[in-house]
Amino acid sequence: MPIEVNGKTYETDEEGYLANLSDWSEEVASAMAEVDGTSLDENHWEVINFLREYYEEYQIAPAVRVLTKAIGKKLGPDKGNSKYLYELFPYGPAKQACKYAGLPKPTGCV
Amino acid sequence: MSEPWEEEGPGEIRKFMYVNRKAPYGTIYALESLEVVLIAAAFEQDVSMVFMDDGVFQIKKGQDTGQIGMKNFSPTYRALEGYDVEKLYVEAESLSERGLSEDDLLVPVEVMSRDAIARLMDEQDVILSF
Amino acid sequence: MLHTVNKSPFERNTLNACLGHALPDSAVLLIEDGVLAAVQGTAHETEMRKALEQHSVSVLGPDLSARGLSPEQVIPGINVVDYAGFVELTENHDKVQAWL
C-alpha cells in the first residue's frame, strides 16, 4: 500500500516497506510509524539511524540477533538487549525499525 | 511460556561448510550462497566458508558494479563476522592461478593449501556447494 | 565475425572452443565471467597472448570493474571497451557468434 507524506506518494510493498531506499526521509519514517500508531522519540531515532548506517556499510539489514549485539557494542548494554529493543519496537526490533529506516526486510528475519 | 527476547539453546552443534566456487555477477550462485549463510547463521552451528576456484573473486577488493546495473554485494562479506561466521578459508592454489594474493581480498581470511582444504572438508558434517 | 565469450576459462572450456574455431580475421570479445581470461598473471595468460597473435581481442570494462579488476591489469594488446565499444564491434562485423 503506498504511503502519502506532504502530498507526495511513495511506493511500498504489501508489508509497508519502502520500494525505493532513496525515497526515505525523516518525514516518511514518522508517517510510517503513525500508521502503526507509534510516535517516534529520540530512542527510536537512535536505532533507526544506527540501522541506516549499518546498511550503508554492509548493504544488508541485520538480523535481530546481530542488531542487538551491534547496538550493545555501540550504545552500551542498557540498549543492547532484546527487552529494550522490543519495548521500543513491539512488532519486532529488526522488522519494525528496518521499515521505519526505509530498509528492506532483514535477511533471515523471523 | 517464553518471551520473544528469551533465546533457546542451540542444541547439537554440527559443522557446516559452504563451498564457493563461482565468480560473482556472472551467475547467481555467489549471492545465493551468501544469503543462505546469513539466514542459517541464526541456527548457531559451526559454520565455515571456503572460497576456491573462481569463488575467490567474490571477496576481491575494489568491486564496482555501477555500470552493469547490479547490486555490489561485496560489502556484505564484511558483515559475516557480526553473524559469528568467522571461519573464512581461501585456497592458495586458486589465488595464484588467477594472479591474486591475500592482499587483494576485502576480508581477513586464512589462506590454505588444496591439501589442507581437502582435509578440512573431510571433517565436516554437512557441505553445501555453490 | 565477432566471437563473444561469457564464461570463465577456469570453469568451462568455452574460450578454448571459441579460439579453436575462430578464423584469423575474426575478433574476440570477452564479457561477463569471460573477462577473467583478460587479466595478466593468470594461468591462462600464455593462451591469451597466443590468441592475440591472430585475433583482435577486446574485453568489456564494466564487467572488469564489477569483479574488482582494472584496465591496468589487462594483458597488453587487449582493448578495454565500454558498452558503446561493444555496439561498435558488433556493427563492424557481419555476424556475431555468442559462445555460451
XYZ file of C-alpha atoms in Angstrom:
340
model
C 0.000 0.000 0.000
C 1.555 3.338 -0.982
C 2.177 5.896 1.750
C 1.361 9.593 1.451
C 3.566 12.282 3.016
C 3.103 16.013 2.430
C 1.093 15.351 -0.704
C 3.715 13.011 -2.187
C 3.035 9.316 -2.670
C 5.711 6.680 -2.022
C 5.559 3.102 -3.300
C 5.765 0.328 -0.673
C 5.462 -3.450 -0.714
C 2.488 -5.305 0.778
C 4.051 -5.169 4.263
C 4.694 -1.432 4.125
C 8.440 -1.464 3.378
C 9.570 1.339 1.054
C 10.064 0.144 -2.518
C 12.920 2.606 -3.124
C 15.562 3.199 -0.481
C 16.171 6.662 -1.876
C 12.588 7.720 -1.037
C 13.406 7.735 2.675
C 13.301 10.868 4.805
C 12.582 11.515 8.479
C 9.085 12.654 7.488
C 8.436 9.369 5.677
C 9.665 7.426 8.731
C 7.356 9.378 11.044
C 4.420 8.849 8.707
C 5.048 5.092 8.615
C 5.175 4.989 12.415
C 1.954 6.964 12.622
C 0.188 4.335 10.512
C 1.232 1.784 13.189
C 0.066 4.115 15.987
C 3.629 4.880 17.107
C 5.206 8.271 17.638
C 8.996 8.276 17.256
C 11.123 9.635 20.101
C 14.895 10.040 20.325
C 15.368 6.410 21.392
C 13.594 5.222 18.245
C 15.690 7.545 16.102
C 18.887 6.266 17.652
C 18.073 2.743 16.459
C 16.737 3.907 13.082
C 19.897 5.912 12.395
C 22.037 3.011 13.543
C 20.262 0.743 11.047
C 20.764 3.196 8.201
C 24.492 3.373 8.972
C 24.681 -0.422 9.162
C 23.009 -0.743 5.776
C 25.275 1.878 4.263
C 28.309 -0.089 5.383
C 27.210 -3.695 4.756
C 24.385 -3.420 2.204
C 22.028 -5.600 4.253
C 19.536 -5.125 7.064
C 20.869 -7.053 10.065
C 19.069 -9.969 11.698
C 17.652 -9.093 15.120
C 20.350 -11.028 16.990
C 23.067 -9.192 15.071
C 21.351 -5.830 15.569
C 21.087 -6.370 19.331
C 24.758 -7.269 19.629
C 25.882 -4.344 17.456
C 23.712 -1.848 19.360
C 25.201 -3.117 22.628
C 28.686 -2.559 21.273
C 27.903 0.985 20.207
C 25.347 2.245 22.744
C 26.043 0.064 25.759
C 24.364 -2.954 27.415
C 21.354 -0.908 28.632
C 20.260 -0.607 25.000
C 21.928 -3.664 23.517
C 19.369 -6.128 24.819
C 16.248 -7.622 23.307
C 13.930 -6.392 26.045
C 14.807 -2.735 25.459
C 14.528 -3.066 21.696
C 11.221 -4.966 21.844
C 9.785 -2.268 24.094
C 10.753 0.376 21.545
C 9.590 -1.686 18.568
C 6.935 -4.140 19.769
C 6.395 -5.600 16.285
C 9.991 -6.897 16.395
C 13.019 -4.587 16.502
C 14.576 -5.688 13.238
C 11.348 -5.797 11.246
C 9.667 -2.647 12.511
C 12.776 -0.484 12.878
C 14.024 -1.531 9.425
C 10.707 -0.489 7.981
C 10.934 2.993 9.504
C 14.586 3.184 8.410
C 13.496 2.605 4.819
C 15.446 -0.647 4.532
C 14.298 -3.929 3.029
C 13.060 -6.626 5.387
C 16.061 -8.210 7.143
C 17.536 -11.293 5.538
C 16.582 -14.336 7.569
C 14.312 -12.363 9.825
C 11.650 -14.346 11.673
C 5.958 -19.776 28.144
C 8.963 -17.908 26.770
C 9.063 -14.240 25.862
C 10.295 -13.278 22.403
C 13.561 -11.923 23.795
C 14.450 -15.166 25.525
C 16.684 -17.295 23.341
C 16.629 -21.037 23.092
C 19.835 -23.036 23.272
C 21.475 -24.173 20.064
C 21.114 -27.918 20.712
C 23.576 -30.197 18.968
C 26.229 -28.219 17.074
C 27.250 -29.574 13.681
C 29.977 -28.497 11.283
C 28.595 -26.805 8.176
C 30.855 -25.816 5.295
C 29.791 -23.591 2.413
C 31.997 -24.081 -0.648
C 32.036 -21.082 -3.014
C 33.467 -21.751 -6.477
C 31.870 -19.168 -8.807
C 32.758 -15.574 -9.661
C 30.112 -13.020 -8.611
C 27.604 -11.382 -11.039
C 28.022 -13.798 -13.990
C 25.771 -16.279 -12.211
C 23.529 -16.079 -9.134
C 25.420 -18.691 -7.072
C 27.620 -16.287 -5.071
C 24.714 -14.151 -3.864
C 22.530 -17.204 -3.137
C 25.270 -18.760 -1.029
C 25.793 -15.555 0.925
C 22.058 -15.276 1.651
C 21.845 -18.886 2.786
C 24.835 -18.378 5.100
C 23.259 -15.246 6.639
C 19.934 -16.973 7.195
C 21.451 -20.201 8.517
C 23.664 -18.223 10.927
C 20.586 -17.966 13.170
C 20.869 -21.707 13.870
C 24.192 -21.214 15.679
C 26.062 -24.059 14.045
C 29.800 -24.325 13.456
C 29.918 -22.574 10.090
C 32.840 -22.122 7.727
C 33.085 -20.731 4.213
C 35.618 -21.800 1.627
C 36.462 -19.632 -1.369
C 38.156 -21.621 -4.103
C 38.417 -21.673 -7.914
C 36.625 -18.561 -9.304
C 34.912 -18.171 -5.900
C 37.962 -16.169 -4.754
C 36.687 -13.277 -6.915
C 33.658 -12.954 -4.591
C 35.900 -11.337 -1.972
C 38.150 -9.409 -4.385
C 38.694 -5.805 -3.288
C 37.501 -2.875 -5.374
C 34.327 -4.292 -6.954
C 32.326 -1.589 -8.733
C 29.062 -2.683 -10.318
C 27.849 0.822 -11.175
C 27.942 0.196 -14.912
C 26.440 -3.301 -15.055
C 23.248 -2.388 -13.187
C 23.620 -4.986 -10.433
C 23.956 -4.543 -6.679
C 27.518 -4.737 -5.357
C 27.103 -7.221 -2.514
C 30.797 -7.489 -1.674
C 30.489 -5.200 1.430
C 28.176 -7.824 2.949
C 31.071 -10.287 3.362
C 32.417 -7.866 5.960
C 29.179 -8.261 7.951
C 29.739 -12.023 8.370
C 31.839 -11.503 11.499
C 28.824 -9.897 13.217
C 26.841 -13.023 12.307
C 29.534 -15.109 14.061
C 30.692 -16.541 10.744
C 34.390 -16.115 11.306
C 35.962 -19.119 9.608
C 36.739 -17.964 6.091
C 39.202 -20.114 4.173
C 40.762 -19.375 0.790
C 42.597 -21.913 -1.326
C 46.143 -20.765 -2.097
C 46.328 -22.502 -5.481
C 43.113 -20.807 -6.652
C 44.579 -17.388 -5.810
C 47.885 -17.945 -7.604
C 46.281 -19.457 -10.723
C 44.382 -16.155 -11.018
C 47.320 -13.855 -10.326
C 45.808 -12.854 -6.965
C 47.226 -12.688 -3.446
C 45.814 -12.369 0.073
C 46.252 -8.558 -0.165
C 43.635 -8.482 -2.925
C 40.908 -9.719 -0.554
C 38.434 -7.489 1.314
C 38.003 -9.608 4.464
C 40.515 -11.302 6.768
C 40.839 -14.944 5.716
C 43.003 -17.958 6.321
C 44.806 -19.000 3.151
C 45.242 -22.766 2.992
C 46.700 -25.276 0.567
C 44.446 -27.506 -1.542
C 45.510 -30.474 0.616
C 44.540 -28.683 3.816
C 41.156 -27.694 2.342
C 40.583 -31.316 1.352
C 41.245 -32.470 4.908
C 39.002 -29.730 6.295
C 36.171 -30.887 4.015
C 36.593 -34.396 5.374
C 35.944 -33.144 8.938
C 32.542 -31.594 8.128
C 29.079 -32.915 8.937
C 27.405 -31.039 6.072
C 28.909 -29.489 2.930
C 26.908 -27.142 0.713
C 28.487 -26.349 -2.628
C 27.719 -23.253 -4.680
C 32.961 -12.459 -37.493
C 32.867 -11.344 -33.852
C 33.019 -14.046 -31.193
C 31.810 -13.277 -27.678
C 32.784 -15.430 -24.686
C 30.918 -15.034 -21.386
C 32.284 -17.961 -19.343
C 35.328 -18.051 -17.073
C 38.213 -20.009 -18.668
C 38.843 -21.520 -15.231
C 35.401 -23.068 -15.148
C 34.465 -24.006 -18.737
C 36.276 -24.732 -21.988
C 34.190 -22.114 -23.832
C 37.153 -19.816 -24.546
C 39.157 -22.777 -25.778
C 36.349 -23.915 -28.061
C 35.976 -20.371 -29.386
C 39.691 -19.914 -30.092
C 39.786 -23.311 -31.777
C 37.106 -22.205 -34.231
C 37.903 -18.529 -34.704
C 39.454 -17.803 -38.123
C 42.451 -15.426 -38.247
C 40.496 -12.338 -39.331
C 37.802 -12.675 -36.670
C 37.633 -10.728 -33.426
C 37.045 -11.940 -29.885
C 35.207 -10.017 -27.162
C 35.328 -11.192 -23.533
C 32.247 -10.331 -21.449
C 30.704 -11.256 -18.052
C 32.792 -14.014 -16.372
C 34.752 -14.288 -19.630
C 36.698 -11.159 -18.635
C 38.720 -13.253 -16.171
C 40.765 -14.501 -19.169
C 41.990 -10.973 -19.965
C 43.987 -10.442 -16.779
C 47.781 -10.590 -16.527
C 49.458 -13.175 -14.333
C 46.813 -15.882 -14.556
C 47.217 -19.487 -15.661
C 45.561 -18.513 -18.985
C 47.879 -15.652 -19.934
C 50.026 -17.687 -22.374
C 46.919 -18.911 -24.181
C 45.599 -15.346 -24.472
C 48.911 -13.969 -25.728
C 48.864 -16.659 -28.420
C 45.308 -15.688 -29.367
C 46.418 -12.056 -29.680
C 48.871 -13.027 -32.459
C 45.925 -13.992 -34.650
C 42.917 -12.050 -33.422
C 41.899 -8.667 -32.257
C 40.795 -9.267 -28.667
C 38.638 -6.916 -26.577
C 37.265 -7.051 -23.039
C 34.223 -5.286 -21.593
C 35.365 -2.724 -18.986
C 32.162 -2.604 -16.889
C 32.419 -6.383 -16.316
C 36.050 -5.994 -15.253
C 35.191 -3.241 -12.728
C 32.319 -5.253 -11.264
C 34.795 -8.031 -10.430
C 37.316 -5.658 -8.852
C 39.662 -5.719 -11.867
C 41.103 -2.621 -13.525
C 42.148 -1.917 -17.152
C 45.794 -1.670 -15.973
C 45.690 -5.360 -15.048
C 44.688 -6.427 -18.550
C 47.224 -8.181 -20.828
C 48.787 -5.558 -23.143
C 47.245 -5.763 -26.608
C 43.728 -6.497 -25.376
C 41.416 -3.490 -25.902
C 39.218 -2.477 -22.992
C 35.866 -1.292 -24.368
C 32.711 0.189 -22.836
C 29.133 -0.591 -23.936
C 29.416 1.821 -26.875
C 32.559 -0.060 -27.939
C 30.626 -3.332 -27.672
C 27.986 -1.951 -30.031
C 30.657 -0.669 -32.397
C 32.290 -4.099 -32.530
C 29.013 -5.771 -33.442
C 28.432 -3.144 -36.158
C 31.895 -3.680 -37.623
C 31.409 -7.395 -38.096
C 28.943 -9.123 -40.406
C 27.829 -11.501 -37.681
C 28.253 -12.360 -34.040
C 28.756 -15.786 -32.588
C 27.960 -15.873 -28.882
C 29.811 -18.767 -27.257
C 27.891 -19.782 -24.131
